[in-house]
Amino acid sequence: MTASTTPDRPLRADAARNRTAIVAAAQRAFAESGLQVPFDEIARRAGVGEATVHRRFPDRASLIAAALGDKMNDYAEAARQALAEPDAWQGFCGYVRRVCAMQSGDRGFADLLTVSFAAVNPAVAQLEDRRDSALRDWLTIVRRAKKSGRLRPDFHPDDLVVLLMANAGVVAATADAAPGTWQRHVEYMLQAFAAGDARPLPAPPARNALLQAMRRTQGSAPA
């Protein structure tokens, strides 16, 4: 090893440790407070300077992609598993329960379902591709459940967005005193989604208006 190469390895090792610490800190901060957490707070949690965070992640979208990539993989996998369930209604219910469970423990994940990214890079594009894939699978999950006769015919795929908005309120209100309350709420809603003696519903809101409302409720994350 020459004198000129000696300093390189410690710097690379430090950079790797810093990146790992930043991602872990971002995961915790996003889960607790959503995707709007300031970079200086993430830096403080990671034990690094804010400039180091910006050096490793030049924009918020890049940090979100690194911190929530695994969570988005889980989200997409949940949809694939629901489609693989032979009983279409059980697949539908299992998916709704799993997504609501993911939301209950991670506010950042809930934000991620509706946020739009202005920044374009491979990591962000991959994140959005997985989210889009899960959405396509969700539409198929709904069609299968309706075809089975178990899901009410006027259920709209965007009713899941409404459920997530309501669930976010339940989670926020009961997290400290009664953290499992959201599960009861979700089971009530699944019973309401079931076909049977269900009465007609008002028309669903426009999707853009609904997503805008969800972003306003949860806070939108700048790119």
Short mmCIF file of N, CA and C in Angstrom, two decimals, residues 21-173:
data_model
loop_
_atom_site.label_atom_id
_atom_site.label_comp_id
_atom_site.label_asym_id
_atom_site.label_seq_id
_atom_site.Cartn_x
_atom_site.Cartn_y
_atom_site.Cartn_z
N ALA A 21 -25.87 5.42 8.95
CA ALA A 21 -26.45 6.14 10.09
C ALA A 21 -27.53 7.11 9.63
N ILE A 22 -27.30 7.77 8.52
CA ILE A 22 -28.28 8.73 8.00
C ILE A 22 -29.57 8.02 7.58
N VAL A 23 -29.43 6.91 6.87
CA VAL A 23 -30.62 6.17 6.42
C VAL A 23 -31.41 5.67 7.62
N ALA A 24 -30.72 5.13 8.62
CA ALA A 24 -31.41 4.63 9.81
C ALA A 24 -32.12 5.76 10.55
N ALA A 25 -31.45 6.90 10.66
CA ALA A 25 -32.06 8.04 11.33
C ALA A 25 -33.28 8.54 10.56
N ALA A 26 -33.17 8.56 9.22
CA ALA A 26 -34.30 9.00 8.40
C ALA A 26 -35.47 8.05 8.54
N GLN A 27 -35.20 6.76 8.58
CA GLN A 27 -36.29 5.78 8.75
C GLN A 27 -37.05 6.03 10.04
N ARG A 28 -36.32 6.27 11.13
CA ARG A 28 -36.98 6.53 12.41
C ARG A 28 -37.75 7.84 12.38
N ALA A 29 -37.12 8.87 11.85
CA ALA A 29 -37.76 10.19 11.83
C ALA A 29 -38.99 10.21 10.93
N PHE A 30 -38.88 9.60 9.75
CA PHE A 30 -40.03 9.55 8.84
C PHE A 30 -41.18 8.76 9.46
N ALA A 31 -40.87 7.65 10.11
CA ALA A 31 -41.91 6.82 10.72
C ALA A 31 -42.66 7.60 11.79
N GLU A 32 -41.94 8.41 12.55
CA GLU A 32 -42.56 9.15 13.64
C GLU A 32 -43.30 10.39 13.18
N SER A 33 -42.73 11.11 12.20
CA SER A 33 -43.24 12.44 11.89
C SER A 33 -43.59 12.68 10.43
N GLY A 34 -43.41 11.70 9.56
CA GLY A 34 -43.71 11.89 8.15
C GLY A 34 -42.51 12.37 7.37
N LEU A 35 -42.71 12.55 6.07
CA LEU A 35 -41.60 12.82 5.17
C LEU A 35 -41.11 14.26 5.19
N GLN A 36 -41.74 15.11 5.98
CA GLN A 36 -41.35 16.52 6.03
C GLN A 36 -40.25 16.81 7.04
N VAL A 37 -39.75 15.81 7.73
CA VAL A 37 -38.75 16.05 8.78
C VAL A 37 -37.56 16.81 8.21
N PRO A 38 -37.14 17.91 8.85
CA PRO A 38 -36.00 18.69 8.34
C PRO A 38 -34.71 17.89 8.32
N PHE A 39 -33.85 18.22 7.38
CA PHE A 39 -32.56 17.54 7.28
C PHE A 39 -31.72 17.72 8.54
N ASP A 40 -31.83 18.88 9.18
CA ASP A 40 -31.00 19.09 10.37
C ASP A 40 -31.40 18.15 11.51
N GLU A 41 -32.70 17.79 11.57
CA GLU A 41 -33.14 16.84 12.58
C GLU A 41 -32.61 15.45 12.26
N ILE A 42 -32.63 15.07 11.00
CA ILE A 42 -32.08 13.77 10.61
C ILE A 42 -30.58 13.73 10.88
N ALA A 43 -29.89 14.82 10.58
CA ALA A 43 -28.45 14.89 10.85
C ALA A 43 -28.17 14.74 12.34
N ARG A 44 -28.97 15.40 13.17
CA ARG A 44 -28.78 15.32 14.62
C ARG A 44 -28.95 13.87 15.10
N ARG A 45 -29.98 13.21 14.61
CA ARG A 45 -30.22 11.82 15.01
C ARG A 45 -29.10 10.90 14.53
N ALA A 46 -28.56 11.21 13.36
CA ALA A 46 -27.50 10.36 12.80
C ALA A 46 -26.14 10.66 13.40
N GLY A 47 -26.01 11.78 14.10
CA GLY A 47 -24.73 12.15 14.68
C GLY A 47 -23.74 12.68 13.67
N VAL A 48 -24.27 13.33 12.61
CA VAL A 48 -23.40 13.92 11.59
C VAL A 48 -23.85 15.35 11.35
N GLY A 49 -23.05 16.09 10.58
CA GLY A 49 -23.44 17.44 10.22
C GLY A 49 -24.46 17.44 9.10
N GLU A 50 -25.24 18.51 9.03
CA GLU A 50 -26.24 18.59 7.97
C GLU A 50 -25.60 18.56 6.59
N ALA A 51 -24.41 19.14 6.46
CA ALA A 51 -23.72 19.13 5.18
C ALA A 51 -23.42 17.70 4.73
N THR A 52 -23.15 16.82 5.69
CA THR A 52 -22.89 15.42 5.35
C THR A 52 -24.14 14.75 4.78
N VAL A 53 -25.30 15.08 5.36
CA VAL A 53 -26.55 14.54 4.84
C VAL A 53 -26.75 14.99 3.39
N HIS A 54 -26.54 16.27 3.13
CA HIS A 54 -26.72 16.79 1.77
C HIS A 54 -25.68 16.21 0.81
N ARG A 55 -24.49 15.93 1.31
CA ARG A 55 -23.46 15.36 0.45
C ARG A 55 -23.82 13.93 0.03
N ARG A 56 -24.36 13.17 0.96
CA ARG A 56 -24.74 11.79 0.64
C ARG A 56 -26.06 11.73 -0.13
N PHE A 57 -26.96 12.67 0.17
CA PHE A 57 -28.28 12.68 -0.46
C PHE A 57 -28.59 14.11 -0.92
N PRO A 58 -28.34 14.42 -2.18
CA PRO A 58 -28.46 15.79 -2.67
C PRO A 58 -29.87 16.37 -2.63
N ASP A 59 -30.89 15.51 -2.54
CA ASP A 59 -32.26 16.01 -2.45
C ASP A 59 -33.07 15.07 -1.55
N ARG A 60 -34.20 15.55 -1.11
CA ARG A 60 -35.03 14.77 -0.20
C ARG A 60 -35.53 13.47 -0.84
N ALA A 61 -35.83 13.54 -2.13
CA ALA A 61 -36.34 12.34 -2.81
C ALA A 61 -35.33 11.20 -2.74
N SER A 62 -34.05 11.50 -2.88
CA SER A 62 -33.03 10.47 -2.82
C SER A 62 -32.97 9.82 -1.44
N LEU A 63 -33.11 10.64 -0.41
CA LEU A 63 -33.09 10.11 0.95
C LEU A 63 -34.34 9.27 1.22
N ILE A 64 -35.48 9.71 0.74
CA ILE A 64 -36.72 8.95 0.90
C ILE A 64 -36.59 7.59 0.22
N ALA A 65 -36.04 7.59 -0.98
CA ALA A 65 -35.89 6.33 -1.71
C ALA A 65 -34.99 5.36 -0.96
N ALA A 66 -33.90 5.88 -0.37
CA ALA A 66 -32.99 5.02 0.38
C ALA A 66 -33.63 4.51 1.68
N ALA A 67 -34.39 5.38 2.35
CA ALA A 67 -34.95 5.02 3.65
C ALA A 67 -36.18 4.13 3.55
N LEU A 68 -36.96 4.29 2.49
CA LEU A 68 -38.24 3.60 2.40
C LEU A 68 -38.31 2.59 1.26
N GLY A 69 -37.18 2.31 0.64
CA GLY A 69 -37.17 1.34 -0.45
C GLY A 69 -37.65 -0.03 0.00
N ASP A 70 -37.18 -0.51 1.15
CA ASP A 70 -37.60 -1.82 1.65
C ASP A 70 -39.08 -1.83 1.99
N LYS A 71 -39.56 -0.72 2.55
CA LYS A 71 -40.98 -0.63 2.89
C LYS A 71 -41.84 -0.70 1.63
N MET A 72 -41.40 -0.04 0.56
CA MET A 72 -42.15 -0.10 -0.68
C MET A 72 -42.10 -1.51 -1.28
N ASN A 73 -40.98 -2.20 -1.12
CA ASN A 73 -40.91 -3.60 -1.55
C ASN A 73 -41.95 -4.44 -0.81
N ASP A 74 -42.09 -4.21 0.50
CA ASP A 74 -43.08 -4.94 1.30
C ASP A 74 -44.49 -4.63 0.81
N TYR A 75 -44.72 -3.39 0.47
CA TYR A 75 -46.03 -2.96 -0.03
C TYR A 75 -46.37 -3.67 -1.33
N ALA A 76 -45.43 -3.70 -2.24
CA ALA A 76 -45.66 -4.38 -3.52
C ALA A 76 -45.82 -5.88 -3.32
N GLU A 77 -45.05 -6.45 -2.39
CA GLU A 77 -45.15 -7.88 -2.12
C GLU A 77 -46.51 -8.23 -1.51
N ALA A 78 -47.04 -7.34 -0.69
CA ALA A 78 -48.36 -7.57 -0.11
C ALA A 78 -49.41 -7.70 -1.19
N ALA A 79 -49.31 -6.88 -2.22
CA ALA A 79 -50.27 -6.97 -3.33
C ALA A 79 -50.09 -8.27 -4.10
N ARG A 80 -48.84 -8.68 -4.32
CA ARG A 80 -48.61 -9.93 -5.04
C ARG A 80 -49.15 -11.12 -4.25
N GLN A 81 -48.96 -11.11 -2.94
CA GLN A 81 -49.47 -12.20 -2.12
C GLN A 81 -50.99 -12.23 -2.11
N ALA A 82 -51.61 -11.06 -2.13
CA ALA A 82 -53.07 -11.01 -2.17
C ALA A 82 -53.60 -11.60 -3.47
N LEU A 83 -52.91 -11.35 -4.56
CA LEU A 83 -53.32 -11.91 -5.84
C LEU A 83 -53.12 -13.43 -5.88
N ALA A 84 -52.14 -13.91 -5.14
CA ALA A 84 -51.87 -15.35 -5.11
C ALA A 84 -52.84 -16.11 -4.21
N GLU A 85 -53.60 -15.40 -3.39
CA GLU A 85 -54.56 -16.04 -2.50
C GLU A 85 -55.72 -16.62 -3.32
N PRO A 86 -55.99 -17.93 -3.20
CA PRO A 86 -57.06 -18.53 -3.99
C PRO A 86 -58.43 -17.92 -3.74
N ASP A 87 -58.70 -17.55 -2.50
CA ASP A 87 -59.97 -16.92 -2.15
C ASP A 87 -59.83 -15.42 -2.37
N ALA A 88 -60.52 -14.89 -3.38
CA ALA A 88 -60.35 -13.49 -3.76
C ALA A 88 -60.75 -12.54 -2.63
N TRP A 89 -61.79 -12.89 -1.88
CA TRP A 89 -62.23 -12.02 -0.78
C TRP A 89 -61.20 -12.03 0.35
N GLN A 90 -60.66 -13.18 0.68
CA GLN A 90 -59.62 -13.23 1.70
C GLN A 90 -58.37 -12.49 1.25
N GLY A 91 -58.06 -12.57 -0.04
CA GLY A 91 -56.94 -11.80 -0.56
C GLY A 91 -57.16 -10.32 -0.40
N PHE A 92 -58.37 -9.86 -0.69
CA PHE A 92 -58.73 -8.45 -0.53
C PHE A 92 -58.60 -8.02 0.93
N CYS A 93 -59.22 -8.78 1.83
CA CYS A 93 -59.19 -8.41 3.25
C CYS A 93 -57.77 -8.45 3.81
N GLY A 94 -57.01 -9.48 3.43
CA GLY A 94 -55.65 -9.57 3.92
C GLY A 94 -54.79 -8.40 3.47
N TYR A 95 -55.00 -7.97 2.24
CA TYR A 95 -54.23 -6.84 1.74
C TYR A 95 -54.58 -5.56 2.49
N VAL A 96 -55.86 -5.31 2.66
CA VAL A 96 -56.28 -4.10 3.38
C VAL A 96 -55.71 -4.10 4.80
N ARG A 97 -55.81 -5.23 5.47
CA ARG A 97 -55.27 -5.31 6.84
C ARG A 97 -53.76 -5.04 6.85
N ARG A 98 -53.05 -5.61 5.90
CA ARG A 98 -51.60 -5.47 5.90
C ARG A 98 -51.17 -4.04 5.60
N VAL A 99 -51.83 -3.38 4.65
CA VAL A 99 -51.48 -2.01 4.33
C VAL A 99 -51.79 -1.09 5.50
N CYS A 100 -52.93 -1.29 6.14
CA CYS A 100 -53.28 -0.47 7.30
C CYS A 100 -52.31 -0.71 8.45
N ALA A 101 -51.83 -1.94 8.60
CA ALA A 101 -50.84 -2.23 9.63
C ALA A 101 -49.52 -1.52 9.33
N MET A 102 -49.12 -1.52 8.06
CA MET A 102 -47.90 -0.81 7.67
C MET A 102 -48.05 0.67 7.95
N GLN A 103 -49.22 1.21 7.66
CA GLN A 103 -49.46 2.63 7.90
C GLN A 103 -49.45 2.96 9.39
N SER A 104 -50.00 2.06 10.21
CA SER A 104 -50.14 2.35 11.63
C SER A 104 -48.79 2.55 12.31
N GLY A 105 -47.76 1.89 11.79
CA GLY A 105 -46.45 1.99 12.43
C GLY A 105 -45.47 2.89 11.73
N ASP A 106 -45.91 3.57 10.66
CA ASP A 106 -44.95 4.35 9.88
C ASP A 106 -45.68 5.46 9.13
N ARG A 107 -45.64 6.65 9.70
CA ARG A 107 -46.31 7.77 9.05
C ARG A 107 -45.66 8.11 7.71
N GLY A 108 -44.36 7.91 7.61
CA GLY A 108 -43.68 8.19 6.35
C GLY A 108 -44.18 7.31 5.23
N PHE A 109 -44.47 6.04 5.55
CA PHE A 109 -45.01 5.14 4.54
C PHE A 109 -46.36 5.65 4.04
N ALA A 110 -47.20 6.11 4.96
CA ALA A 110 -48.50 6.65 4.55
C ALA A 110 -48.33 7.84 3.62
N ASP A 111 -47.38 8.72 3.93
CA ASP A 111 -47.10 9.86 3.05
C ASP A 111 -46.64 9.38 1.68
N LEU A 112 -45.83 8.34 1.68
CA LEU A 112 -45.21 7.87 0.44
C LEU A 112 -46.24 7.39 -0.57
N LEU A 113 -47.39 6.94 -0.11
CA LEU A 113 -48.41 6.42 -1.02
C LEU A 113 -49.00 7.49 -1.92
N THR A 114 -48.88 8.76 -1.52
CA THR A 114 -49.51 9.82 -2.31
C THR A 114 -48.54 10.91 -2.77
N VAL A 115 -47.32 10.93 -2.26
CA VAL A 115 -46.41 12.03 -2.58
C VAL A 115 -45.95 11.94 -4.04
N SER A 116 -45.75 13.10 -4.66
CA SER A 116 -45.21 13.16 -6.02
C SER A 116 -43.78 13.68 -5.95
N PHE A 117 -42.89 13.06 -6.72
CA PHE A 117 -41.48 13.44 -6.70
C PHE A 117 -41.15 14.26 -7.94
N ALA A 118 -40.52 15.41 -7.72
CA ALA A 118 -40.05 16.21 -8.84
C ALA A 118 -38.66 15.77 -9.27
N ALA A 119 -37.86 15.34 -8.30
CA ALA A 119 -36.50 14.91 -8.63
C ALA A 119 -36.55 13.59 -9.39
N VAL A 120 -35.67 13.44 -10.36
CA VAL A 120 -35.62 12.22 -11.16
C VAL A 120 -34.23 11.59 -11.03
N ASN A 121 -34.17 10.39 -10.49
CA ASN A 121 -32.93 9.62 -10.45
C ASN A 121 -33.33 8.15 -10.39
N PRO A 122 -32.40 7.23 -10.65
CA PRO A 122 -32.76 5.82 -10.74
C PRO A 122 -33.44 5.28 -9.48
N ALA A 123 -32.97 5.68 -8.30
CA ALA A 123 -33.55 5.15 -7.07
C ALA A 123 -35.00 5.60 -6.91
N VAL A 124 -35.26 6.86 -7.20
CA VAL A 124 -36.63 7.38 -7.09
C VAL A 124 -37.52 6.74 -8.14
N ALA A 125 -37.00 6.59 -9.36
CA ALA A 125 -37.79 5.96 -10.43
C ALA A 125 -38.16 4.53 -10.05
N GLN A 126 -37.23 3.81 -9.44
CA GLN A 126 -37.51 2.44 -9.02
C GLN A 126 -38.57 2.41 -7.94
N LEU A 127 -38.50 3.36 -7.02
CA LEU A 127 -39.49 3.45 -5.95
C LEU A 127 -40.88 3.68 -6.53
N GLU A 128 -40.98 4.61 -7.46
CA GLU A 128 -42.27 4.91 -8.08
C GLU A 128 -42.77 3.74 -8.92
N ASP A 129 -41.86 3.02 -9.57
CA ASP A 129 -42.27 1.85 -10.36
C ASP A 129 -42.92 0.80 -9.46
N ARG A 130 -42.32 0.57 -8.29
CA ARG A 130 -42.89 -0.42 -7.37
C ARG A 130 -44.25 0.04 -6.84
N ARG A 131 -44.35 1.32 -6.58
CA ARG A 131 -45.64 1.86 -6.12
C ARG A 131 -46.70 1.72 -7.20
N ASP A 132 -46.34 2.02 -8.44
CA ASP A 132 -47.29 1.90 -9.55
C ASP A 132 -47.69 0.44 -9.78
N SER A 133 -46.72 -0.45 -9.64
CA SER A 133 -47.01 -1.87 -9.79
C SER A 133 -48.00 -2.34 -8.73
N ALA A 134 -47.80 -1.89 -7.49
CA ALA A 134 -48.72 -2.27 -6.41
C ALA A 134 -50.11 -1.72 -6.68
N LEU A 135 -50.19 -0.52 -7.23
CA LEU A 135 -51.50 0.05 -7.55
C LEU A 135 -52.21 -0.78 -8.62
N ARG A 136 -51.47 -1.19 -9.65
CA ARG A 136 -52.09 -2.02 -10.69
C ARG A 136 -52.59 -3.34 -10.10
N ASP A 137 -51.80 -3.92 -9.21
CA ASP A 137 -52.22 -5.16 -8.57
C ASP A 137 -53.46 -4.93 -7.70
N TRP A 138 -53.51 -3.79 -7.03
CA TRP A 138 -54.67 -3.47 -6.20
C TRP A 138 -55.95 -3.41 -7.04
N LEU A 139 -55.86 -2.83 -8.22
CA LEU A 139 -57.03 -2.78 -9.10
C LEU A 139 -57.50 -4.19 -9.46
N THR A 140 -56.55 -5.07 -9.68
CA THR A 140 -56.90 -6.46 -9.97
C THR A 140 -57.49 -7.14 -8.75
N ILE A 141 -56.95 -6.87 -7.57
CA ILE A 141 -57.49 -7.43 -6.33
C ILE A 141 -58.96 -7.05 -6.17
N VAL A 142 -59.26 -5.79 -6.45
CA VAL A 142 -60.65 -5.31 -6.33
C VAL A 142 -61.55 -6.01 -7.34
N ARG A 143 -61.08 -6.11 -8.59
CA ARG A 143 -61.90 -6.77 -9.62
C ARG A 143 -62.19 -8.23 -9.25
N ARG A 144 -61.17 -8.93 -8.77
CA ARG A 144 -61.36 -10.33 -8.39
C ARG A 144 -62.36 -10.47 -7.25
N ALA A 145 -62.24 -9.58 -6.25
CA ALA A 145 -63.13 -9.66 -5.10
C ALA A 145 -64.58 -9.36 -5.50
N LYS A 146 -64.77 -8.43 -6.43
CA LYS A 146 -66.12 -8.15 -6.91
C LYS A 146 -66.66 -9.33 -7.70
N LYS A 147 -65.82 -9.90 -8.53
CA LYS A 147 -66.25 -11.04 -9.35
C LYS A 147 -66.66 -12.22 -8.48
N SER A 148 -66.03 -12.35 -7.32
CA SER A 148 -66.36 -13.44 -6.41
C SER A 148 -67.73 -13.25 -5.76
N GLY A 149 -68.26 -12.04 -5.83
CA GLY A 149 -69.54 -11.75 -5.22
C GLY A 149 -69.46 -11.36 -3.76
N ARG A 150 -68.25 -11.31 -3.21
CA ARG A 150 -68.09 -11.00 -1.79
C ARG A 150 -67.88 -9.52 -1.53
N LEU A 151 -67.34 -8.78 -2.49
CA LEU A 151 -67.11 -7.34 -2.33
C LEU A 151 -68.27 -6.59 -2.96
N ARG A 152 -68.78 -5.61 -2.27
CA ARG A 152 -69.93 -4.85 -2.78
C ARG A 152 -69.57 -4.24 -4.14
N PRO A 153 -70.50 -4.27 -5.08
CA PRO A 153 -70.19 -3.85 -6.45
C PRO A 153 -69.87 -2.38 -6.60
N ASP A 154 -70.31 -1.54 -5.67
CA ASP A 154 -70.04 -0.11 -5.79
C ASP A 154 -68.78 0.31 -5.04
N PHE A 155 -68.00 -0.66 -4.54
CA PHE A 155 -66.71 -0.31 -3.93
C PHE A 155 -65.81 0.28 -5.01
N HIS A 156 -65.16 1.38 -4.68
CA HIS A 156 -64.23 2.04 -5.61
C HIS A 156 -62.81 1.83 -5.09
N PRO A 157 -61.85 1.55 -5.97
CA PRO A 157 -60.48 1.36 -5.51
C PRO A 157 -59.96 2.50 -4.64
N ASP A 158 -60.40 3.73 -4.91
CA ASP A 158 -59.95 4.86 -4.11
C ASP A 158 -60.56 4.89 -2.72
N ASP A 159 -61.54 4.00 -2.46
CA ASP A 159 -62.06 3.92 -1.10
C ASP A 159 -60.97 3.49 -0.13
N LEU A 160 -59.93 2.83 -0.63
CA LEU A 160 -58.79 2.50 0.23
C LEU A 160 -58.09 3.77 0.70
N VAL A 161 -58.01 4.77 -0.17
CA VAL A 161 -57.40 6.04 0.23
C VAL A 161 -58.20 6.67 1.36
N VAL A 162 -59.53 6.64 1.23
CA VAL A 162 -60.39 7.18 2.29
C VAL A 162 -60.17 6.42 3.59
N LEU A 163 -60.08 5.10 3.49
CA LEU A 163 -59.83 4.29 4.68
C LEU A 163 -58.49 4.65 5.32
N LEU A 164 -57.46 4.85 4.51
CA LEU A 164 -56.16 5.19 5.05
C LEU A 164 -56.17 6.56 5.72
N MET A 165 -56.93 7.50 5.15
CA MET A 165 -57.05 8.81 5.78
C MET A 165 -57.72 8.68 7.15
N ALA A 166 -58.82 7.92 7.18
CA ALA A 166 -59.52 7.72 8.45
C ALA A 166 -58.65 6.96 9.44
N ASN A 167 -57.96 5.96 8.95
CA ASN A 167 -57.09 5.16 9.82
C ASN A 167 -55.97 6.00 10.40
N ALA A 168 -55.45 6.93 9.59
CA ALA A 168 -54.39 7.81 10.10
C ALA A 168 -54.89 8.62 11.28
N GLY A 169 -56.15 9.08 11.21
CA GLY A 169 -56.72 9.83 12.32
C GLY A 169 -56.88 8.98 13.56
N VAL A 170 -57.34 7.74 13.37
CA VAL A 170 -57.50 6.84 14.50
C VAL A 170 -56.15 6.53 15.14
N VAL A 171 -55.16 6.26 14.30
CA VAL A 171 -53.82 5.95 14.82
C VAL A 171 -53.27 7.13 15.62
N ALA A 172 -53.39 8.33 15.05
CA ALA A 172 -52.84 9.51 15.72
C ALA A 172 -53.53 9.78 17.05
N ALA A 173 -54.84 9.54 17.10
CA ALA A 173 -55.60 9.86 18.30
C ALA A 173 -55.42 8.83 19.41
#
